[in-house]
Structures are given as C-alpha cells and as structure tokens.
Short mmCIF file of C-alpha atoms in Angstrom, two decimals:
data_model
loop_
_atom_site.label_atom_id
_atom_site.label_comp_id
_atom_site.label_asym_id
_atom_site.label_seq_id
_atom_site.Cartn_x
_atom_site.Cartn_y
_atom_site.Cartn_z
CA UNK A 1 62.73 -48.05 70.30
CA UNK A 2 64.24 -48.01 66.75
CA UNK A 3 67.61 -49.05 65.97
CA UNK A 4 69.16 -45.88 65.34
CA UNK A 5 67.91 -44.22 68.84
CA UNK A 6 69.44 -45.54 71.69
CA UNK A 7 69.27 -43.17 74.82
CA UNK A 8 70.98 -42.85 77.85
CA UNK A 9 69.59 -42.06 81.51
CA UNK A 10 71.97 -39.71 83.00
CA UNK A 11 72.00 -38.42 86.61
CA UNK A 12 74.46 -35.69 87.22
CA UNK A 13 74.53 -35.29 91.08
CA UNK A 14 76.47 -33.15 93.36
CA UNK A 15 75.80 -33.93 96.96
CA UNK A 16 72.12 -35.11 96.98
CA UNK A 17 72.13 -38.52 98.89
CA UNK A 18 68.93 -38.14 99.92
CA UNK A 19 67.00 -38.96 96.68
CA UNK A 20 69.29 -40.22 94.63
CA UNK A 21 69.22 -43.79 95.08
CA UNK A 22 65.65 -43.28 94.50
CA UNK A 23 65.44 -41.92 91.62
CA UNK A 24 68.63 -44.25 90.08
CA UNK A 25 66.25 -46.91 91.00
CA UNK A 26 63.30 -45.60 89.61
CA UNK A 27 65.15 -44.44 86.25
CA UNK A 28 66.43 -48.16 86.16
CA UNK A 29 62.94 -49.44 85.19
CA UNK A 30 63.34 -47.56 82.03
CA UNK A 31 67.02 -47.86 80.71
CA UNK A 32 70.56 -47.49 81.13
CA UNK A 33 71.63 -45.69 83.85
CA UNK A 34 75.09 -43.13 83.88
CA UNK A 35 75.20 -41.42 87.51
CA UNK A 36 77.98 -38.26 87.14
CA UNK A 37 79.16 -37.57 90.38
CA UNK A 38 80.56 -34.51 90.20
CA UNK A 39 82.21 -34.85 93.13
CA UNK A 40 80.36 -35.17 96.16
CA UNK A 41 81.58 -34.96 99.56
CA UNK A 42 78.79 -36.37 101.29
CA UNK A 43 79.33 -39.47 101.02
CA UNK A 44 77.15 -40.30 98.06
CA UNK A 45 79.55 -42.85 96.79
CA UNK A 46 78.28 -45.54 99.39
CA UNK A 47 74.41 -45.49 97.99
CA UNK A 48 75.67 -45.76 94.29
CA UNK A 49 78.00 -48.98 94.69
CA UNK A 50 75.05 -51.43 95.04
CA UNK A 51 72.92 -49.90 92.48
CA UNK A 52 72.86 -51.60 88.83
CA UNK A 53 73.93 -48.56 86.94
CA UNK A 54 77.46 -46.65 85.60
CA UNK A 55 78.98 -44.32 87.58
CA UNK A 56 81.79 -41.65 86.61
CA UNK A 57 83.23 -39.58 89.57
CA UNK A 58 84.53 -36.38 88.80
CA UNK A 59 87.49 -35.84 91.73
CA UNK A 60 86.27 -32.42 92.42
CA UNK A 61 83.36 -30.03 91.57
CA UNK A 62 83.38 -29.27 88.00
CA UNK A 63 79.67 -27.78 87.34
CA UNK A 64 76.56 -29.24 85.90
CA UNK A 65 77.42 -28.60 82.42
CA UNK A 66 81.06 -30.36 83.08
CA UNK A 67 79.14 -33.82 84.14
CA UNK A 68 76.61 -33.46 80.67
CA UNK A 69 79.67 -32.93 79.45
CA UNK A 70 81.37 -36.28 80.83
CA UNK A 71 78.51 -38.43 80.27
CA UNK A 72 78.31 -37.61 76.54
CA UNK A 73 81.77 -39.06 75.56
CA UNK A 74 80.66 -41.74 77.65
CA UNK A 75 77.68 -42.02 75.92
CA UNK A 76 79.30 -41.75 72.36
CA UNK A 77 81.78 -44.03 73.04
CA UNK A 78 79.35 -46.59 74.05
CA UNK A 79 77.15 -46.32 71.33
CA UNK A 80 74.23 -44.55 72.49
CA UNK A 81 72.89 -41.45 70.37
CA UNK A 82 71.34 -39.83 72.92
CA UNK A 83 71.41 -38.67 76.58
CA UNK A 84 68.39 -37.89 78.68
CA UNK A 85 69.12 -36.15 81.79
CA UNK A 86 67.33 -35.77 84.81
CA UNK A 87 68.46 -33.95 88.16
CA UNK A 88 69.26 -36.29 91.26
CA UNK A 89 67.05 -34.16 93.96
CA UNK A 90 63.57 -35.91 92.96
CA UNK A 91 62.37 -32.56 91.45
CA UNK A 92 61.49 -34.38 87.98
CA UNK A 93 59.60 -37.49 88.09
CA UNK A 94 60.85 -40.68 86.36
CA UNK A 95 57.73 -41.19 85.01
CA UNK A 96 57.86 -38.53 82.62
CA UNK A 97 61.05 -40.40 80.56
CA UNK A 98 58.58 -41.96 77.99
CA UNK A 99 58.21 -38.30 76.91
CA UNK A 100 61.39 -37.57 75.76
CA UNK A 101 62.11 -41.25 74.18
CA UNK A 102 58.92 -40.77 71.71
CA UNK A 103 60.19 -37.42 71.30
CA UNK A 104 63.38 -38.53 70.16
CA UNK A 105 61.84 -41.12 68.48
CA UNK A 106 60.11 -39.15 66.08
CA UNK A 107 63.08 -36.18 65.46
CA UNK A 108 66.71 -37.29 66.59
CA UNK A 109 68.17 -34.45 65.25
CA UNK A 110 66.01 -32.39 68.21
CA UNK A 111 67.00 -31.64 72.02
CA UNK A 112 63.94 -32.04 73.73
CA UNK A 113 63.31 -29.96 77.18
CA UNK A 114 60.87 -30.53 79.90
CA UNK A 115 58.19 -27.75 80.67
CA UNK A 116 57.92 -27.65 84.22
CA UNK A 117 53.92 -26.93 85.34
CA UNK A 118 53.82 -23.95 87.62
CA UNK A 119 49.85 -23.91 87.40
CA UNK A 120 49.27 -26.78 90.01
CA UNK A 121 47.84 -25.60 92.51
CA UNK A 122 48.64 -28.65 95.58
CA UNK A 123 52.26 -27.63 94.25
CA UNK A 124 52.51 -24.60 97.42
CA UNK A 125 56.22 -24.91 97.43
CA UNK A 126 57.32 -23.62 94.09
CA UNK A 127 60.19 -20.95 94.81
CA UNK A 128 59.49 -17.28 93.17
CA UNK A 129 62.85 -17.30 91.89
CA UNK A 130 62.12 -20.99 89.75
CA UNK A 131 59.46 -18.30 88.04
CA UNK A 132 60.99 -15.00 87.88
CA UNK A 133 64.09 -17.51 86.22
CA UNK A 134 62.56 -18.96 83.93
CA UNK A 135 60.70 -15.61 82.73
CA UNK A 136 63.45 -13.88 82.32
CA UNK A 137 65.88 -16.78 80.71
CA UNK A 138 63.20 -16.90 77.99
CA UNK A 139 63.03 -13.66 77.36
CA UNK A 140 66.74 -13.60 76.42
CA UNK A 141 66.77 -16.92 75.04
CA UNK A 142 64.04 -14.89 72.31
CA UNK A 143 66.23 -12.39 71.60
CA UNK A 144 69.43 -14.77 70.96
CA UNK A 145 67.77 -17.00 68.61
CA UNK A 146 63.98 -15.45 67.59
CA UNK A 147 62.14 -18.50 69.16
CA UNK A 148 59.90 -18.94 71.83
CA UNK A 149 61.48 -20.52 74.79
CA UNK A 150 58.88 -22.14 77.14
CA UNK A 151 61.40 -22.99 80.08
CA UNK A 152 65.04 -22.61 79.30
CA UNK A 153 65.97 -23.44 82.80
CA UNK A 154 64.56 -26.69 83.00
CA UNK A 155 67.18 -29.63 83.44
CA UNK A 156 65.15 -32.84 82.49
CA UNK A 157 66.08 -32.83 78.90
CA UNK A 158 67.33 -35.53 76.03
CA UNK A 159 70.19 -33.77 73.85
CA UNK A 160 71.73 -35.81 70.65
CA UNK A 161 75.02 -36.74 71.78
CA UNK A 162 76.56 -35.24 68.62
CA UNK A 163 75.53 -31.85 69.49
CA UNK A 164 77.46 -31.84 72.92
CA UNK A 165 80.60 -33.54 70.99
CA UNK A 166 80.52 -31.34 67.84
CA UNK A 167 79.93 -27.72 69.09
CA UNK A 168 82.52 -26.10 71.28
CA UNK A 169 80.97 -24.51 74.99
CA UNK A 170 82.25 -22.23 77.25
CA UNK A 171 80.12 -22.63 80.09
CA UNK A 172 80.58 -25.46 82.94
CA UNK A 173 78.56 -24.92 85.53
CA UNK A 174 74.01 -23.90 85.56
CA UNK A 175 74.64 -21.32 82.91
CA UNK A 176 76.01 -24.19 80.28
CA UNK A 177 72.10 -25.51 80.05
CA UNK A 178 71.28 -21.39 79.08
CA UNK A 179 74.19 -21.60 76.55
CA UNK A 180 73.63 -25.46 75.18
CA UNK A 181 70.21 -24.22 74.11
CA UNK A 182 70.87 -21.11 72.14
CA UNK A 183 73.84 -23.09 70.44
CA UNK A 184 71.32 -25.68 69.13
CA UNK A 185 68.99 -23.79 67.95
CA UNK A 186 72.52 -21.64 65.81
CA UNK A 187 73.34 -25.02 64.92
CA UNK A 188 69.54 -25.84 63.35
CA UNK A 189 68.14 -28.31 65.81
CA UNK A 190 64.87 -27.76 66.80
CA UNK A 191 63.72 -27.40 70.40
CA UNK A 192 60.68 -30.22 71.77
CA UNK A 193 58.83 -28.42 74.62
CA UNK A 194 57.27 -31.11 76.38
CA UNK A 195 54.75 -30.79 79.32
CA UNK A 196 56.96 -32.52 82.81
CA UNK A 197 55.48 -32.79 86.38
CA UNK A 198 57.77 -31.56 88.97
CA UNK A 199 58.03 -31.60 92.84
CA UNK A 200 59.63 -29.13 95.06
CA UNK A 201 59.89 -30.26 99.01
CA UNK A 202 59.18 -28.14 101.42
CA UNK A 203 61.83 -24.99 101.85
CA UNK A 204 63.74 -25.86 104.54
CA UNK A 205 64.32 -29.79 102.79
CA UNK A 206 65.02 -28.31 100.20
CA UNK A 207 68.77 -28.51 98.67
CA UNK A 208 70.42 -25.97 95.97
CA UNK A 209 73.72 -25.41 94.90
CA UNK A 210 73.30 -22.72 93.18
CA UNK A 211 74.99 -19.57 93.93
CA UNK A 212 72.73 -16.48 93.66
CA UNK A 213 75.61 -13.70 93.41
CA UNK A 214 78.29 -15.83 91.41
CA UNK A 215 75.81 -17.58 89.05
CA UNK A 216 73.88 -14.87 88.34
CA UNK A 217 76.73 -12.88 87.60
CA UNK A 218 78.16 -16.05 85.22
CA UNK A 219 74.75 -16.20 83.55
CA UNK A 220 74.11 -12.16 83.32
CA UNK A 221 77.57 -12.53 81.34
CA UNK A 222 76.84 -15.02 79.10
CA UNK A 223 73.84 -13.73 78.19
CA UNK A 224 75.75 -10.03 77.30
CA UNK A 225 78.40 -12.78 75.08
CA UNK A 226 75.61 -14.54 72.92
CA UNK A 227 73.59 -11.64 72.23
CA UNK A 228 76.53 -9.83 70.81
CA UNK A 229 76.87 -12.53 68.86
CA UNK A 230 73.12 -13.08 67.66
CA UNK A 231 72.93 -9.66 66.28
CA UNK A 232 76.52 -10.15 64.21
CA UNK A 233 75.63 -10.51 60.36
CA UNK A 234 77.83 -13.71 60.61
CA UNK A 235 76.38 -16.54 59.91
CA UNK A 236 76.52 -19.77 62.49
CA UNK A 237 77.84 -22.94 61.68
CA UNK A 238 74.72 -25.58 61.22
CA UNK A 239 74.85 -29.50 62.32
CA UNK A 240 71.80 -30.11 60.75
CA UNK A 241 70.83 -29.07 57.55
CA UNK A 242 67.75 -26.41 57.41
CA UNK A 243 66.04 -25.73 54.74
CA UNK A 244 65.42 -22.10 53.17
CA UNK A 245 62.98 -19.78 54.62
CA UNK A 246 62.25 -16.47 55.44
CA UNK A 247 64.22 -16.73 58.67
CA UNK A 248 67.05 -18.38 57.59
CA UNK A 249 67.54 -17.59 54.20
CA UNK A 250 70.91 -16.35 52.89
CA UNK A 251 69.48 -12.62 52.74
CA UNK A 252 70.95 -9.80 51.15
CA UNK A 253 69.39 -6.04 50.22
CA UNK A 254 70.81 -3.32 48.74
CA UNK A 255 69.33 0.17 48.84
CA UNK A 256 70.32 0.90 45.16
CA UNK A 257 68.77 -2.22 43.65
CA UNK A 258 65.96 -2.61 46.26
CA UNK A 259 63.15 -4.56 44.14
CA UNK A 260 66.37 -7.02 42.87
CA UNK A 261 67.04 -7.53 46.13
CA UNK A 262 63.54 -8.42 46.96
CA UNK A 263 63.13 -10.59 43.83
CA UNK A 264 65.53 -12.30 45.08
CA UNK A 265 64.49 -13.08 48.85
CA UNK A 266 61.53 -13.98 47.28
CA UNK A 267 63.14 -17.06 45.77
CA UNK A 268 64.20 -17.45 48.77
CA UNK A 269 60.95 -18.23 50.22
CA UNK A 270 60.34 -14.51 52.13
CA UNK A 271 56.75 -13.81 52.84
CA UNK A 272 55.71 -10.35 51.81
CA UNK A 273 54.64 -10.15 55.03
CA UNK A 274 57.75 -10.75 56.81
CA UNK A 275 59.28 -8.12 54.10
CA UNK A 276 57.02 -5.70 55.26
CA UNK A 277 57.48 -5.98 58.81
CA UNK A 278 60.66 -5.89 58.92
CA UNK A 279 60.93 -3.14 56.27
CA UNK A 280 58.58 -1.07 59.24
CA UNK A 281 60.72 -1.81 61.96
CA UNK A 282 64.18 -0.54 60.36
CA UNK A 283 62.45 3.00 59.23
CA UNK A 284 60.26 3.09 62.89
CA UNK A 285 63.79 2.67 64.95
CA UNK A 286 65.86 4.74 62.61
CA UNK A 287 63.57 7.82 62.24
CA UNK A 288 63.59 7.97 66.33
CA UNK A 289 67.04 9.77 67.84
CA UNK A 290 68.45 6.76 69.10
CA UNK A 291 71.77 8.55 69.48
CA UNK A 292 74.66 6.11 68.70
CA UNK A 293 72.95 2.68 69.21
CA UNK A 294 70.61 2.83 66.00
CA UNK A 295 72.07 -0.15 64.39
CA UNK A 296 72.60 -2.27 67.80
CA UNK A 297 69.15 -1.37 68.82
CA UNK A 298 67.41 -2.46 65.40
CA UNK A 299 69.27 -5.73 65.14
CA UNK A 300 68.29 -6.74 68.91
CA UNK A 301 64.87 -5.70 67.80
CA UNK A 302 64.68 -7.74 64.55
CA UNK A 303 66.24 -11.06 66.35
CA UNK A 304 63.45 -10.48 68.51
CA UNK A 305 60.52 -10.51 66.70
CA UNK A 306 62.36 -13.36 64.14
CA UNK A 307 61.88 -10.42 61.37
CA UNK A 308 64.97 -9.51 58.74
CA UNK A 309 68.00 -7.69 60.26
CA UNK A 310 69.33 -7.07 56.98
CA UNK A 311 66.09 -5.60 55.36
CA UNK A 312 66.04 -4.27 59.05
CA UNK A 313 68.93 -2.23 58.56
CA UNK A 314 68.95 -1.55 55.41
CA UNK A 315 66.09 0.45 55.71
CA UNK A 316 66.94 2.12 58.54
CA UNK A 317 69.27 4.19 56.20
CA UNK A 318 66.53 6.24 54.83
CA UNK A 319 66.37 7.88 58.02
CA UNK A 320 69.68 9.48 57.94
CA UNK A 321 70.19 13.16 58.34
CA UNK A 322 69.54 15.31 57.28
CA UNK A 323 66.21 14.68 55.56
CA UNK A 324 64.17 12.75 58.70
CA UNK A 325 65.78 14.37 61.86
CA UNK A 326 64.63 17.79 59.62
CA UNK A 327 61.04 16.38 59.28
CA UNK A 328 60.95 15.22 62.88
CA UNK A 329 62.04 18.81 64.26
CA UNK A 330 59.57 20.69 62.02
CA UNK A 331 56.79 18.39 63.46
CA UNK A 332 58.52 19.02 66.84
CA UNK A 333 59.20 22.72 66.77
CA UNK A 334 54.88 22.93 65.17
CA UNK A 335 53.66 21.09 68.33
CA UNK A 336 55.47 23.11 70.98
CA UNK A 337 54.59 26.41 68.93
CA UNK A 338 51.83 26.01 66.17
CA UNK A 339 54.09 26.93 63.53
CA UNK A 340 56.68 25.72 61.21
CA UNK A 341 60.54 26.24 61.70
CA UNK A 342 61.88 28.49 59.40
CA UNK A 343 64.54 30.49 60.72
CA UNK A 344 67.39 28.37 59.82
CA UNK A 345 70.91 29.73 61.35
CA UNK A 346 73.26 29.54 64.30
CA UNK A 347 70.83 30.84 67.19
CA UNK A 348 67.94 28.23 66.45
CA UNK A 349 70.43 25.56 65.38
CA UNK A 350 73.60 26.22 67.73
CA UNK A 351 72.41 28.27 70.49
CA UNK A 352 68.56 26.78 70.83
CA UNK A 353 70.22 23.01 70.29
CA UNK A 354 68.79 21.51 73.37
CA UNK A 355 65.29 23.17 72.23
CA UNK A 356 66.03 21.57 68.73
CA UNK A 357 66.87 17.89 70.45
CA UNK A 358 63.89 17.85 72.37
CA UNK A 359 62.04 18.82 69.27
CA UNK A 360 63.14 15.54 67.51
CA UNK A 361 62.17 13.20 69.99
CA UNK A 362 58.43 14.69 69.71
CA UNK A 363 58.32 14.67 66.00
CA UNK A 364 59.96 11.47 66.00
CA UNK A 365 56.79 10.10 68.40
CA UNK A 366 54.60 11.42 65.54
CA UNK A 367 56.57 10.21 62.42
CA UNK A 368 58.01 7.12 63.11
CA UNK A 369 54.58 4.98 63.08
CA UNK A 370 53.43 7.10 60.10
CA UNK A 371 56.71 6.20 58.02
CA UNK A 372 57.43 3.03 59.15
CA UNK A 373 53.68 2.10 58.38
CA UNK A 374 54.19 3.59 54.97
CA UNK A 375 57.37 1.74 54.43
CA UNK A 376 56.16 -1.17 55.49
CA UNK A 377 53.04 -1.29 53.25
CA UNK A 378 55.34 -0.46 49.77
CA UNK A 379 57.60 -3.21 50.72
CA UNK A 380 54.73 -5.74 51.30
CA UNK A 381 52.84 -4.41 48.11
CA UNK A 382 55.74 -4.32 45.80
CA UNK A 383 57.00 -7.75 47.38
CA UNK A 384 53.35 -9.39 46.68
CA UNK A 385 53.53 -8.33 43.15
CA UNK A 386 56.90 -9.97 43.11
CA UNK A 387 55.76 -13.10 44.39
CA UNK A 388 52.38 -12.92 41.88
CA UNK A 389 54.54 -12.56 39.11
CA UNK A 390 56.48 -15.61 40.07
CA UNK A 391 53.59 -17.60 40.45
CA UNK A 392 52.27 -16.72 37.17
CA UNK A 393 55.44 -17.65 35.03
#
C-alpha cells in the first residue's frame, strides 16, 4: 500500500448479530476495522466488545448513509484517505477487499463499487427485487449523469473520504448510496466497477431493513430531485479537476453564429460526431408535437445518451412554428387524403383542429428522422471541415 492511500474497513450494521462478528473477524485479516452501529437493539453491542476493531454507536437509527457518514469524519480525523465499506449480513465476501485497495491504489481520486454477479447459477436465492433494483437504479443513474452504471445499488464500495466531507447530501438512509454516486460523478470522480461475489441465505434467514413503501417512495423522490437538476444548464461544482472534452466542455451555440460556435467546441475537443448526433436529436424531438415538454424532454434525452444539451437545444429551435408543424400537417393531411392542404382558413384550421393535430403527429413520424438525419449530417460535415482545417494550420 503506498503512503498516500490508507483505507479504512467500515461495517455499518443495524441489527445483524448473526454475521457480524464474522465478518469483523474476517475483515480484520485485512486492515483496520470501524464497526457503525447505528443503533441496534438486538443486542449487538455484546459480540463487538471483544473484537479488535473501533466501534461508534449511533444512540438511535439514523440510516445507512448517516453511519458512512459517521465513519468518514472518523476516518479523516484519523488519517486515513479512504473508507471501504462492506454490509454486516455476510452478503459480500471479505475476500473481495484486495479489489478495491488496488483499485484505489491505482486512482484515489475514484469511488470504486462492487458488481454483484447475478449469473451464478448455485446462487438460487437471489431476490427478484436485488435485479429489478438494480435495473432500474441504473437506468436513472444514466440519465442523471450520462454514464453507464453497472450496479448502483451495491453497498461494498471504497469512497475517498474527501468526497463524503466536501460535498453536501441530503439523503440518510438506502437512498444516500443512489445519491453519493450521481454526486461523484457531478463532482468529476470516476466510478471503478469491479466484479464482487455475493451470497444471499436462504429467504426465510434472510434479514432486510429496508422498507418497500417508505424507501421506495424516498428513493422515487430523489431520483425526481437530481434529474431536475442534471438537465439544468448549471454547471456542478468539481473536486477533481477534469480535463476538456466533448462531454464536459464549457459549451456554448448560438443559432446566429452557428459555424463560430462550432469552431469553437471544436477547440474544445468536440468530435464531429458527437456534433452531429446531438445536432439530430434536438431537430428529431423538436419537429415531433411534444406539446409543452419540448425542452424538458430533449435535455433528459441528451443527458442520456451523454450527447450536447446545448447543441441539443439549440437546434431544436428550427422546429418552431410555424414553418415545421406546417410541413408536418401537409405530410399529415397527404397521407390521410392523397393530397396536399391548401385550403387555409378558419374551418380547416379552427373548426377541423383536432383533424389538423392528429395530422402533425403523422407527418411528424415521417419528418422527424428525415430532418434530424439531414441536420445531423451538415453539422458533422461542416464540423469535420472545421476540425480539418485546424489540423492543417
């Protein structure tokens, strides 16, 4: 272990005296030890007295993310730069801690997280809502920060202890290891997925504290909360320094100077590729009668597939009425009748509205890959030239 990693083993338990002893023990033969007991009332106290590790007691139940929380300043204040935690029901195997020191090892400024392996097949007692959870956590966790999550819900992890002390949380409880993540990322750690073993006893040994109505709810909420905030223009406050790129590139395009703007990103390090794509997705969402929720829906969309809001957007303005919507109903109004629109007055446009509605939504089926693919391909072209003309100076 270098000198300027020094991790921490920490247990945060909540009435599981039946493995934890075990697991302290086995956790032992690889470091310092911090049990967080987050106040237990089974009695838990008694099996952690004789055991040669730290122990800080919470006097009631504060939540999962409360005891990281806890054993962070501990951590800190002790002098060790990171904390590894592992949960006290013998789920994650000990063994598996060697992982996340080389990890650490080789990128401190990382949180690394433990990819739980659903594929075993001896392994009959995996619970469908561990995978349903974890499939749907990632899905969000893509939208919030454009990266592939492989299992946000797993809780054998090693965090920096200056990311836990530095950015502010509003979660305590299961949900805080859902909001932790997405806040690292924002901050510009990377995320280690590494490959863990895990164990699940039988169902009726098995012990959860998890509350399916309240913390679903909790996490359902604070998944609302941080994609509001992934789609705001606003930029997030970084621990770690990252350098420019397409993705994270201080971006800005204006629809009166667009090639400037482009020269610009360029410099910047955007791909014409990414350009392109992201150019295509702004004109494919804002040519389709998304009635009130264009902008919302192509920002959610752009997080998503880690493409440009702001080209995004800014695109999406070509489609403004009255020129597309006019397009799409033509196109429309010829499919449902084999000829164009061309009474223009208050009985086709007032009277026959709902007629005229439906007709968008057709034509928009028809033009929105046509102009967004067309879009696309003059951003990408005129962005390659850019980038040929750079290289050639």
């Amino acid at each position: 272990m270098s000198n300027f990693v020094r991790p921490l083993i920490v247990i945060p338990v909540f009435n599981h005296r039946e493995e934890l002893s075990r697991v302290a023990i086995e956790a032992l033969e690889h470091g310092d030890v911090l049990i967080v007991d987050d106040g237990s009332t089974d009695g838990v106290s008694a099996d952690i007295a004789p055991l040669a590790v730290q122990c800080i007691r919470h006097c009631k139940n504060r939540g999962k993310g409360a005891a990281i929380l806890t054993a962070a300043a501990y951590a800190r204040e002790h002098g060790y730069t990171h904390i590894v935690t592992i949960d006290a029901d013998g789920q994650h195997l000990t063994a598996d801690l060697p992982k996340f020191f080389v990890a650490i090892e080789a990128n401190p400024d990382s949180v690394a997280v433990g990819v739980r392996d659903f594929s075993n097949a001896k392994n009959r007692n995996i619970p469908g809502s561990a995978t349903f959870g974890r499939a749907f956590s990632n899905f969000w966790f893509r939208v919030q920060t454009g990266e592939k999550g492989l299992d946000t819900q797993s809780g054998f992890r090693a965090y920096p202890v200056g990311l836990l002390q530095e950015l502010s949380f509003s979660e305590s409880r299961y949900s805080f290891e859902i909001e932790v993540l997405v806040k690292a990322v924002w901050a510009g750690l990377s995320i280690q997925w590494l490959p863990i073993h895990v164990h699940y006893p039988e169902p009726e040994k098995r012990v959860s504290h998890l509350h399916r109505v309240k913390d679903n709810i909790l996490i359902s909420w604070l998944n609302t909360r941080l994609t509001m905030r992934a789609v705001l223009p606003i930029p997030h406050r970084k621990l770690v320094r990252v350098e420019q790129s397409a993705e994270n590139a201080s971006e800005q395009f204006y629809l009166t100077r667009p090639v400037d703007s482009l020269r610009d990103m360029v410099r910047q390090g955007a791909s014409p590729e990414y350009v392109g794509f992201s150019a295509g997705l702004g004109v494919l969402l804002g040519t389709w009668p998304l009635f009130g929720i264009h902008t919302v829906a192509t920002l959610f969309a752009a997080s998503f597939l880690r493409l440009s809001k702001v080209i995004s957007v800014g695109t999406s303005q070509f489609c403004m009425p009255p020129l597309v919507p006019a397009l799409c109903i033509e196109v429309g109004y010829f499919i449902r009748n084999g000829e164009w629109l061309t009474d223009v007055s208050w009985q086709t446009l007032g009277v026959e509205f709902l007629d005229r509605a439906w007709e968008w939504i057709l034509g928009s089926l028809v033009l929105a890959p046509i102009l967004a693919g067309v879009t696309g391909l003059v951003f990408y072209l005129v962005t390659r030239s850019i980038y040929k003309l750079r290289q050639e100076i």
